[in-house]
């Protein structure tokens, strides 16, 4: 279903990849990599489509990550490259489109952006209900659910309490007895405290604060003074307190926030949201009901699972930076560490997570470097472009080459064969630095046995040649840990020579 739903986008993306190249006119210089009129018309002619279809498929390709925007141009994304060989790339592309459903279909122009944003924020609950229902659901029922959720969102943002509020009192009068605080009607429809006792005025001088009396109403102070504590201000001598101009509707909404969200307001927005989700293949919509497609049901289930995974961070590192998370995983067993990586990754966008992990790998701590690439193995294919981009960085090159080899299907036991002898030696020193900083002396001695070189003198010669910045510290630690005095002396001599440049 994902392949068929994105077939048009893949076709246009592949056409652009083959027909357009560096130096050729294709994308406008607006920073969005939209197709120029000439290019869209050319694509329509060559693909047998209309210009509108080409533009729609191009937008879909961008939302699905089949093409990636860089500045004012676009280039094929990893999902397009892996489309024919990797089903996960297809599913990830469709999920990216599903996440961007509100961008895939133009929003209604005659509604406030804030109302549209509320509906977008409320739709996850609607989709979860559809997923749990596992069948067609009447739109009227979805509309009622949406109205309740939007009401909750508005209520959560409102700082004004709903319902009658007790009239506050102050200990103020000359007799020392509690005096009711005067109240005037405000925009919220609730009693607003006004200090009836002498106090600073707006210009900073002392004087009484007098409530404003509107024509045809009783003084607010009298209303408060004659209103029992805990009761709202009401009619006095047959004359009702009239709310301020424009406050009546707000007062009604405050008394019952659900009334502020009507079906007339939300029905067209729900129709737009369901139509947009149907356009990306997440559900079917018609005859007054909506039903998740198998693909849409799977996507919602995946989202719910990610929330559960993120909420079950075993070691509690989910909110930490990549560096702190990796340090927290250093003492965990491999399976527990991978569970922690998955929880940490589930809580943030893949792109920013990969960037943060690679930044942690660039630091001075060799242990974090190794752990960062273990976490990147959990990320999988989406990390490939970023990992490939750091191959030329000396500190990351051996790790990146091994990661890419395993990603391409090489057995992890044989992946080291992609490294040159110099790269393997550099990695040996980097691993030894991690052991020296975080491990025990016997572990460092055992690490000596993993070197490619057949003899210690050969190892020392090649270690000195690779120029790892931690070479001296590694050799000094190895000399201190090794039980053989003669070998330890040779290692110390090599460390001195590296230190002095000899």
Short mmCIF file of C-alpha atoms in Angstrom, two decimals:
data_model
loop_
_atom_site.label_atom_id
_atom_site.label_comp_id
_atom_site.label_asym_id
_atom_site.label_seq_id
_atom_site.Cartn_x
_atom_site.Cartn_y
_atom_site.Cartn_z
CA UNK A 1 0.00 0.00 0.00
CA UNK A 2 2.82 2.42 0.81
CA UNK A 3 4.56 1.70 -2.49
CA UNK A 4 1.39 2.21 -4.52
CA UNK A 5 0.45 5.35 -2.58
CA UNK A 6 3.83 6.94 -3.24
CA UNK A 7 4.31 5.61 -6.78
CA UNK A 8 3.57 8.98 -8.38
CA UNK A 9 5.96 10.80 -6.07
CA UNK A 10 8.69 8.24 -6.74
CA UNK A 11 8.20 8.60 -10.50
CA UNK A 12 8.57 12.39 -10.41
CA UNK A 13 11.52 12.22 -8.00
CA UNK A 14 13.34 9.75 -10.23
CA UNK A 15 12.61 11.83 -13.29
CA UNK A 16 14.12 14.86 -11.56
CA UNK A 17 17.14 12.81 -10.50
CA UNK A 18 17.84 11.71 -14.07
CA UNK A 19 16.71 14.76 -16.04
CA UNK A 20 18.03 17.53 -13.83
CA UNK A 21 21.57 18.00 -12.71
CA UNK A 22 24.05 20.59 -11.45
CA UNK A 23 23.98 23.71 -13.58
CA UNK A 24 20.61 22.96 -15.17
CA UNK A 25 17.57 25.12 -14.56
CA UNK A 26 15.09 23.26 -12.44
CA UNK A 27 14.48 24.55 -8.96
CA UNK A 28 13.61 28.12 -8.17
CA UNK A 29 15.93 30.08 -5.93
CA UNK A 30 13.36 30.63 -3.18
CA UNK A 31 14.91 28.30 -0.62
CA UNK A 32 12.08 25.81 -1.05
CA UNK A 33 13.28 23.87 -4.11
CA UNK A 34 9.95 24.17 -5.90
CA UNK A 35 9.86 23.30 -9.58
CA UNK A 36 10.03 26.17 -12.05
CA UNK A 37 7.22 26.53 -14.56
CA UNK A 38 9.43 25.37 -17.40
CA UNK A 39 10.62 22.30 -15.52
CA UNK A 40 7.10 21.38 -14.40
CA UNK A 41 5.84 21.64 -17.98
CA UNK A 42 8.76 19.55 -19.25
CA UNK A 43 8.11 16.86 -16.63
CA UNK A 44 4.41 16.84 -17.52
CA UNK A 45 5.21 16.30 -21.21
CA UNK A 46 7.77 13.56 -20.61
CA UNK A 47 5.73 11.71 -17.97
CA UNK A 48 2.35 12.13 -19.58
CA UNK A 49 0.90 14.03 -16.64
CA UNK A 50 -0.67 17.42 -16.07
CA UNK A 51 1.39 20.22 -14.56
CA UNK A 52 -0.84 20.11 -11.48
CA UNK A 53 -0.14 16.38 -11.03
CA UNK A 54 3.60 16.95 -11.37
CA UNK A 55 3.57 19.69 -8.74
CA UNK A 56 1.40 17.60 -6.38
CA UNK A 57 3.67 14.56 -6.76
CA UNK A 58 6.77 16.73 -6.27
CA UNK A 59 5.34 18.14 -3.02
CA UNK A 60 4.53 14.61 -1.88
CA UNK A 61 8.09 13.49 -2.68
CA UNK A 62 9.47 16.30 -0.52
CA UNK A 63 7.14 15.53 2.40
CA UNK A 64 8.02 11.82 2.20
CA UNK A 65 11.76 12.49 2.17
CA UNK A 66 12.23 11.09 -1.33
CA UNK A 67 13.94 14.36 -2.17
CA UNK A 68 15.79 16.47 0.37
CA UNK A 69 15.97 20.25 0.21
CA UNK A 70 19.40 21.80 0.63
CA UNK A 71 19.34 25.58 0.34
CA UNK A 72 17.59 26.47 -2.90
CA UNK A 73 18.02 23.07 -4.52
CA UNK A 74 16.95 19.48 -3.92
CA UNK A 75 18.73 16.16 -4.21
CA UNK A 76 17.57 12.53 -3.97
CA UNK A 77 17.05 11.35 -0.40
CA UNK A 78 18.25 8.03 1.00
CA UNK A 79 14.70 6.68 0.81
CA UNK A 80 14.63 7.11 -2.95
CA UNK A 81 18.02 5.40 -3.28
CA UNK A 82 16.89 2.47 -1.14
CA UNK A 83 13.35 2.30 -2.53
CA UNK A 84 13.72 -0.93 -4.51
CA UNK A 85 15.75 -2.87 -1.94
CA UNK A 86 14.59 -1.70 1.47
CA UNK A 87 10.95 -2.01 2.57
CA UNK A 88 11.73 -0.02 5.71
CA UNK A 89 12.66 2.95 3.51
CA UNK A 90 9.24 2.75 1.86
CA UNK A 91 7.42 2.59 5.19
CA UNK A 92 9.48 5.40 6.69
CA UNK A 93 8.71 7.53 3.66
CA UNK A 94 5.00 6.94 4.02
CA UNK A 95 5.08 7.61 7.77
CA UNK A 96 6.85 10.91 7.06
CA UNK A 97 4.01 11.81 4.69
CA UNK A 98 1.46 10.68 7.30
CA UNK A 99 3.11 12.94 9.88
CA UNK A 100 2.84 15.85 7.44
CA UNK A 101 -0.82 15.26 6.55
CA UNK A 102 -1.79 18.83 7.44
CA UNK A 103 0.69 20.12 4.84
CA UNK A 104 -0.38 17.67 2.14
CA UNK A 105 -3.83 19.22 1.75
CA UNK A 106 -4.42 23.02 1.77
CA UNK A 107 -6.11 24.16 4.95
CA UNK A 108 -9.40 26.09 4.78
CA UNK A 109 -8.74 29.73 4.02
CA UNK A 110 -11.76 31.07 5.90
CA UNK A 111 -10.73 29.82 9.34
CA UNK A 112 -8.44 31.32 11.91
CA UNK A 113 -4.95 29.75 11.97
CA UNK A 114 -5.34 29.20 15.71
CA UNK A 115 -8.48 27.11 15.14
CA UNK A 116 -6.70 25.05 12.48
CA UNK A 117 -3.77 24.51 14.85
CA UNK A 118 -6.15 23.31 17.58
CA UNK A 119 -7.69 20.76 15.26
CA UNK A 120 -4.27 19.51 14.16
CA UNK A 121 -3.27 19.15 17.83
CA UNK A 122 -6.50 17.27 18.61
CA UNK A 123 -6.39 14.83 15.68
CA UNK A 124 -4.04 12.29 17.36
CA UNK A 125 -6.83 11.52 19.84
CA UNK A 126 -9.30 11.15 16.96
CA UNK A 127 -6.94 8.80 15.13
CA UNK A 128 -6.36 6.77 18.29
CA UNK A 129 -10.13 6.39 18.68
CA UNK A 130 -10.40 5.24 15.08
CA UNK A 131 -7.61 2.73 15.64
CA UNK A 132 -9.25 1.34 18.77
CA UNK A 133 -12.63 1.15 17.03
CA UNK A 134 -11.12 -1.06 14.28
CA UNK A 135 -13.93 -0.22 11.90
CA UNK A 136 -16.08 2.58 10.47
CA UNK A 137 -16.95 5.39 12.86
CA UNK A 138 -19.71 7.95 12.18
CA UNK A 139 -18.40 11.44 11.51
CA UNK A 140 -20.86 12.86 14.05
CA UNK A 141 -19.18 10.79 16.75
CA UNK A 142 -15.76 11.97 15.63
CA UNK A 143 -17.02 15.55 15.63
CA UNK A 144 -18.19 15.22 19.22
CA UNK A 145 -14.82 13.75 20.23
CA UNK A 146 -12.99 16.55 18.42
CA UNK A 147 -15.13 19.18 20.11
CA UNK A 148 -14.37 17.73 23.52
CA UNK A 149 -10.64 17.64 22.83
CA UNK A 150 -10.52 21.19 21.48
CA UNK A 151 -12.46 22.34 24.53
CA UNK A 152 -9.86 20.67 26.74
CA UNK A 153 -7.06 22.39 24.87
CA UNK A 154 -8.72 25.78 25.26
CA UNK A 155 -9.48 25.14 28.91
CA UNK A 156 -5.86 24.16 29.61
CA UNK A 157 -4.68 27.48 28.17
CA UNK A 158 -7.23 29.58 30.07
CA UNK A 159 -6.09 30.93 33.43
CA UNK A 160 -9.52 32.23 34.44
CA UNK A 161 -11.41 29.77 36.68
CA UNK A 162 -14.82 28.69 35.48
CA UNK A 163 -18.00 28.91 37.54
CA UNK A 164 -18.99 31.10 40.49
CA UNK A 165 -16.12 32.23 42.66
CA UNK A 166 -16.28 33.28 46.33
CA UNK A 167 -16.05 36.99 47.00
CA UNK A 168 -12.68 37.58 48.67
CA UNK A 169 -12.45 39.56 51.88
CA UNK A 170 -9.68 41.66 53.34
CA UNK A 171 -8.92 42.25 56.97
CA UNK A 172 -9.00 45.98 56.21
CA UNK A 173 -11.67 48.09 58.12
CA UNK A 174 -11.04 50.37 61.05
CA UNK A 175 -12.75 47.91 63.35
CA UNK A 176 -10.39 45.16 62.30
CA UNK A 177 -13.27 43.03 61.07
CA UNK A 178 -13.17 41.32 57.70
CA UNK A 179 -14.59 43.56 54.99
CA UNK A 180 -16.01 42.24 51.72
CA UNK A 181 -13.90 43.28 48.77
CA UNK A 182 -15.89 45.21 46.19
CA UNK A 183 -16.36 43.61 42.84
CA UNK A 184 -17.09 44.89 39.37
CA UNK A 185 -18.09 42.93 36.32
CA UNK A 186 -15.13 42.19 34.04
CA UNK A 187 -14.65 40.74 30.63
CA UNK A 188 -14.62 37.25 32.07
CA UNK A 189 -18.09 37.58 33.55
CA UNK A 190 -16.70 36.94 37.04
CA UNK A 191 -16.55 39.25 40.00
CA UNK A 192 -13.38 41.31 39.82
CA UNK A 193 -11.95 42.50 43.15
CA UNK A 194 -11.82 46.24 43.74
CA UNK A 195 -10.32 47.53 46.95
CA UNK A 196 -12.89 49.71 48.67
CA UNK A 197 -10.46 50.89 51.31
CA UNK A 198 -8.01 53.67 50.91
CA UNK A 199 -4.96 52.72 48.92
CA UNK A 200 -2.58 53.90 46.23
CA UNK A 201 -4.24 55.19 43.09
CA UNK A 202 -3.03 54.77 39.54
CA UNK A 203 -0.88 57.87 39.76
CA UNK A 204 0.72 56.68 42.97
CA UNK A 205 -1.19 58.97 45.36
CA UNK A 206 -3.21 57.71 48.25
CA UNK A 207 -6.95 57.66 47.87
CA UNK A 208 -9.98 55.45 47.71
CA UNK A 209 -10.51 53.11 44.77
CA UNK A 210 -14.04 53.72 43.55
CA UNK A 211 -15.79 51.16 41.33
CA UNK A 212 -17.17 52.55 38.09
CA UNK A 213 -20.95 52.59 37.96
CA UNK A 214 -22.53 52.15 34.54
CA UNK A 215 -25.90 53.80 33.86
CA UNK A 216 -28.79 51.64 34.88
CA UNK A 217 -26.83 49.45 37.30
CA UNK A 218 -26.34 49.37 41.02
CA UNK A 219 -22.88 50.32 42.32
CA UNK A 220 -20.55 47.36 42.22
CA UNK A 221 -19.46 47.92 45.79
CA UNK A 222 -23.07 47.74 46.96
CA UNK A 223 -23.59 44.61 44.93
CA UNK A 224 -20.60 42.93 46.53
CA UNK A 225 -21.52 44.12 50.00
CA UNK A 226 -25.02 42.67 49.70
CA UNK A 227 -23.94 39.42 48.01
CA UNK A 228 -23.45 36.46 50.35
CA UNK A 229 -19.97 35.01 50.43
CA UNK A 230 -19.57 32.28 47.83
CA UNK A 231 -22.41 33.60 45.63
CA UNK A 232 -21.93 35.43 42.38
CA UNK A 233 -23.18 38.96 41.90
CA UNK A 234 -26.83 38.99 40.78
CA UNK A 235 -29.91 41.23 40.53
CA UNK A 236 -30.14 43.97 43.09
CA UNK A 237 -33.57 45.56 43.71
CA UNK A 238 -34.78 44.13 40.42
CA UNK A 239 -31.90 45.64 38.42
CA UNK A 240 -29.39 43.22 36.89
CA UNK A 241 -25.71 43.99 36.63
CA UNK A 242 -25.10 44.49 32.90
CA UNK A 243 -21.80 43.12 31.63
CA UNK A 244 -19.32 45.37 29.87
CA UNK A 245 -19.51 45.69 26.10
CA UNK A 246 -18.35 42.46 24.45
CA UNK A 247 -18.15 40.61 27.76
CA UNK A 248 -21.43 38.73 27.53
CA UNK A 249 -20.14 36.10 25.11
CA UNK A 250 -16.93 35.67 27.08
CA UNK A 251 -18.92 35.28 30.29
CA UNK A 252 -21.02 32.57 28.68
CA UNK A 253 -17.92 30.76 27.45
CA UNK A 254 -16.37 31.00 30.90
CA UNK A 255 -19.46 29.52 32.50
CA UNK A 256 -19.46 26.63 30.03
CA UNK A 257 -16.26 26.34 27.96
CA UNK A 258 -17.80 23.57 25.85
CA UNK A 259 -20.22 26.11 24.41
CA UNK A 260 -17.27 28.05 22.99
CA UNK A 261 -16.57 25.18 20.60
CA UNK A 262 -19.55 24.61 18.35
CA UNK A 263 -20.20 22.10 15.63
CA UNK A 264 -20.53 24.89 13.08
CA UNK A 265 -16.95 25.93 13.83
CA UNK A 266 -15.38 22.48 13.83
CA UNK A 267 -17.38 20.55 11.23
CA UNK A 268 -15.60 22.07 8.19
CA UNK A 269 -12.22 21.68 9.90
CA UNK A 270 -12.90 18.03 10.67
CA UNK A 271 -13.97 17.55 7.06
CA UNK A 272 -10.66 19.10 5.96
CA UNK A 273 -8.61 16.94 8.37
CA UNK A 274 -10.31 13.69 7.35
CA UNK A 275 -9.96 14.62 3.69
CA UNK A 276 -6.25 15.35 4.14
CA UNK A 277 -5.67 12.06 5.93
CA UNK A 278 -7.60 10.26 3.20
CA UNK A 279 -5.43 11.94 0.56
CA UNK A 280 -2.28 10.39 2.09
CA UNK A 281 -3.91 6.98 2.36
CA UNK A 282 -4.38 6.87 6.13
CA UNK A 283 -8.14 6.41 6.05
CA UNK A 284 -11.21 6.19 3.86
CA UNK A 285 -13.80 8.91 4.20
CA UNK A 286 -17.31 8.98 2.78
CA UNK A 287 -20.99 8.30 3.40
CA UNK A 288 -20.81 10.04 6.75
CA UNK A 289 -18.14 7.79 8.27
CA UNK A 290 -14.38 7.30 8.40
CA UNK A 291 -12.28 4.14 8.63
CA UNK A 292 -8.55 3.74 9.04
CA UNK A 293 -6.87 1.84 6.24
CA UNK A 294 -4.63 -1.07 7.26
CA UNK A 295 -1.65 1.21 6.60
CA UNK A 296 -3.16 4.03 8.67
CA UNK A 297 -3.99 1.64 11.51
CA UNK A 298 -0.40 0.36 11.48
CA UNK A 299 0.99 3.91 11.53
CA UNK A 300 -1.16 4.93 14.51
CA UNK A 301 -0.15 1.74 16.34
CA UNK A 302 3.52 2.54 15.67
CA UNK A 303 3.05 6.04 17.07
CA UNK A 304 1.40 4.68 20.20
CA UNK A 305 4.21 2.15 20.59
CA UNK A 306 6.83 4.88 20.28
CA UNK A 307 5.11 6.82 23.04
CA UNK A 308 5.16 3.71 25.25
CA UNK A 309 8.84 3.03 24.45
CA UNK A 310 9.77 6.61 25.20
CA UNK A 311 7.87 6.45 28.48
CA UNK A 312 9.72 3.30 29.55
CA UNK A 313 13.29 4.55 29.41
CA UNK A 314 14.99 1.86 31.53
CA UNK A 315 17.73 4.06 32.95
CA UNK A 316 15.87 7.36 32.82
CA UNK A 317 18.14 9.05 30.26
CA UNK A 318 15.43 9.98 27.79
CA UNK A 319 15.60 13.73 28.50
CA UNK A 320 19.40 13.87 28.58
CA UNK A 321 21.67 15.13 25.83
CA UNK A 322 23.28 12.52 23.60
CA UNK A 323 26.56 12.76 25.51
CA UNK A 324 24.93 12.38 28.91
CA UNK A 325 22.73 9.55 27.64
CA UNK A 326 25.76 7.67 26.31
CA UNK A 327 27.58 8.13 29.61
CA UNK A 328 24.55 6.75 31.39
CA UNK A 329 24.62 3.69 29.12
CA UNK A 330 28.32 3.01 29.58
CA UNK A 331 27.76 0.63 32.50
CA UNK A 332 24.75 -1.15 30.98
CA UNK A 333 24.80 -4.53 29.32
CA UNK A 334 24.45 -4.44 25.51
CA UNK A 335 20.75 -5.37 25.44
CA UNK A 336 19.86 -2.85 28.14
CA UNK A 337 21.90 -0.17 26.40
CA UNK A 338 20.10 -0.80 23.11
CA UNK A 339 16.75 -0.49 24.88
CA UNK A 340 17.91 2.85 26.24
CA UNK A 341 19.04 3.97 22.77
CA UNK A 342 15.63 3.07 21.35
CA UNK A 343 13.81 5.01 24.06
CA UNK A 344 16.05 8.04 23.59
CA UNK A 345 15.63 7.96 19.81
CA UNK A 346 11.85 7.54 20.02
CA UNK A 347 11.56 10.82 21.90
CA UNK A 348 13.17 13.05 19.24
CA UNK A 349 13.34 13.56 15.46
CA UNK A 350 15.73 11.15 13.74
CA UNK A 351 17.70 13.87 11.97
CA UNK A 352 18.50 15.88 15.08
CA UNK A 353 19.22 12.69 17.06
CA UNK A 354 21.80 11.51 14.49
CA UNK A 355 23.42 14.95 14.44
CA UNK A 356 23.65 14.98 18.22
CA UNK A 357 25.14 11.48 18.36
CA UNK A 358 27.80 12.33 15.78
CA UNK A 359 28.64 15.50 17.68
CA UNK A 360 29.14 13.42 20.82
CA UNK A 361 31.35 11.05 18.82
CA UNK A 362 33.62 13.97 17.85
CA UNK A 363 34.54 14.60 21.47
CA UNK A 364 37.67 13.55 23.31
CA UNK A 365 36.12 10.53 25.04
CA UNK A 366 36.82 7.45 22.93
CA UNK A 367 34.25 5.41 24.85
CA UNK A 368 31.48 7.80 23.84
CA UNK A 369 32.69 7.56 20.25
CA UNK A 370 32.16 3.82 20.20
CA UNK A 371 28.83 4.03 22.02
CA UNK A 372 27.58 6.74 19.66
CA UNK A 373 28.04 4.43 16.69
CA UNK A 374 26.33 1.62 18.59
CA UNK A 375 23.35 3.95 19.01
CA UNK A 376 23.54 4.80 15.30
CA UNK A 377 23.23 1.07 14.55
CA UNK A 378 19.86 1.22 16.27
CA UNK A 379 18.88 4.14 14.04
CA UNK A 380 19.68 2.12 10.92
CA UNK A 381 19.16 3.32 7.37
CA UNK A 382 18.06 6.92 8.13
CA UNK A 383 21.54 7.58 9.53
CA UNK A 384 23.35 6.44 6.38
CA UNK A 385 23.77 9.87 4.68
CA UNK A 386 25.14 11.46 7.85
CA UNK A 387 27.46 8.55 8.59
CA UNK A 388 28.73 8.57 5.03
CA UNK A 389 29.36 12.31 5.30
CA UNK A 390 31.84 11.86 8.21
CA UNK A 391 33.98 9.20 6.52
CA UNK A 392 36.66 11.81 5.78
CA UNK A 393 36.99 12.86 9.43
CA UNK A 394 40.04 10.99 10.80
CA UNK A 395 38.60 10.42 14.27
CA UNK A 396 35.35 8.99 12.93
CA UNK A 397 36.51 7.28 9.75
CA UNK A 398 37.13 3.73 11.10
CA UNK A 399 33.82 3.72 12.98
CA UNK A 400 31.94 5.08 9.97
CA UNK A 401 33.48 2.53 7.59
CA UNK A 402 32.53 -0.35 9.88
CA UNK A 403 29.00 1.02 10.29
CA UNK A 404 28.54 1.36 6.54
CA UNK A 405 29.92 -2.12 5.89
CA UNK A 406 27.49 -3.68 8.35
CA UNK A 407 24.66 -1.58 6.93
CA UNK A 408 25.47 -2.93 3.47
CA UNK A 409 25.12 -6.48 4.73
CA UNK A 410 28.70 -7.42 5.62
CA UNK A 411 28.92 -9.81 8.56
CA UNK A 412 30.03 -7.88 11.66
CA UNK A 413 32.74 -10.50 12.22
CA UNK A 414 34.21 -9.68 8.80
CA UNK A 415 33.52 -5.94 8.71
CA UNK A 416 37.03 -5.10 9.94
CA UNK A 417 38.35 -6.24 6.57
CA UNK A 418 37.12 -2.97 5.01
CA UNK A 419 39.73 -1.09 7.07
CA UNK A 420 43.27 -0.51 5.94
CA UNK A 421 46.01 -1.56 8.31
CA UNK A 422 46.56 2.06 9.30
CA UNK A 423 42.85 2.59 9.99
CA UNK A 424 42.68 -0.62 12.02
CA UNK A 425 45.69 0.49 14.08
CA UNK A 426 44.14 3.89 14.69
CA UNK A 427 40.96 2.16 15.90
CA UNK A 428 43.02 -0.11 18.16
CA UNK A 429 44.59 2.94 19.82
CA UNK A 430 41.22 4.67 20.17
CA UNK A 431 39.70 1.59 21.80
CA UNK A 432 42.72 1.31 24.09
CA UNK A 433 42.15 4.94 25.12
CA UNK A 434 38.56 4.09 26.06
CA UNK A 435 39.76 1.09 28.09
CA UNK A 436 42.46 3.15 29.79
CA UNK A 437 39.95 5.84 30.79
CA UNK A 438 37.07 3.63 31.86
CA UNK A 439 38.28 0.06 32.21
CA UNK A 440 40.65 -1.90 34.42
CA UNK A 441 44.32 -2.74 33.89
CA UNK A 442 43.76 -6.45 33.03
CA UNK A 443 41.32 -5.39 30.31
CA UNK A 444 43.97 -3.15 28.75
CA UNK A 445 46.44 -6.04 28.77
CA UNK A 446 43.90 -8.29 27.07
CA UNK A 447 43.30 -5.59 24.49
CA UNK A 448 46.94 -5.94 23.49
CA UNK A 449 46.13 -9.40 22.21
CA UNK A 450 43.56 -8.04 19.73
CA UNK A 451 46.14 -6.09 17.71
CA UNK A 452 46.67 -7.10 14.10
CA UNK A 453 50.44 -6.92 14.40
CA UNK A 454 52.14 -10.25 15.17
CA UNK A 455 54.68 -8.78 17.62
CA UNK A 456 54.71 -5.97 20.16
CA UNK A 457 57.63 -4.16 18.44
CA UNK A 458 55.69 -4.17 15.15
CA UNK A 459 52.60 -2.86 16.96
CA UNK A 460 54.58 -0.08 18.62
CA UNK A 461 56.09 1.00 15.30
CA UNK A 462 52.69 1.24 13.64
CA UNK A 463 51.05 2.87 16.64
CA UNK A 464 53.68 5.60 16.55
CA UNK A 465 53.10 6.06 12.81
CA UNK A 466 49.32 6.60 12.87
CA UNK A 467 49.59 9.72 15.01
CA UNK A 468 46.61 9.17 17.29
CA UNK A 469 46.40 12.09 19.77
CA UNK A 470 46.09 9.73 22.74
CA UNK A 471 49.08 7.53 21.78
CA UNK A 472 51.32 8.63 24.66
CA UNK A 473 48.64 8.16 27.33
CA UNK A 474 47.70 4.74 25.94
CA UNK A 475 51.31 3.52 25.91
CA UNK A 476 52.00 4.83 29.42
CA UNK A 477 48.86 3.11 30.75
CA UNK A 478 49.75 -0.11 28.95
CA UNK A 479 53.29 -0.06 30.37
CA UNK A 480 51.92 0.44 33.88
CA UNK A 481 49.40 -2.38 33.49
CA UNK A 482 51.53 -5.07 31.81
CA UNK A 483 53.07 -7.65 34.15
CA UNK A 484 56.11 -8.35 31.91
CA UNK A 485 58.89 -5.92 32.97
CA UNK A 486 60.79 -6.19 29.68
CA UNK A 487 57.71 -5.54 27.57
CA UNK A 488 56.61 -2.71 29.87
CA UNK A 489 60.05 -1.10 29.49
CA UNK A 490 59.80 -1.27 25.68
CA UNK A 491 56.35 0.31 25.76
CA UNK A 492 57.52 3.12 28.05
CA UNK A 493 60.45 3.78 25.69
CA UNK A 494 58.03 4.01 22.77
CA UNK A 495 55.83 6.44 24.74
CA UNK A 496 58.85 8.62 25.49
CA UNK A 497 59.85 8.66 21.83
CA UNK A 498 56.37 9.69 20.74
CA UNK A 499 56.31 12.38 23.42
CA UNK A 500 59.67 13.83 22.40
CA UNK A 501 59.11 13.36 18.69
CA UNK A 502 61.99 10.92 18.40
#
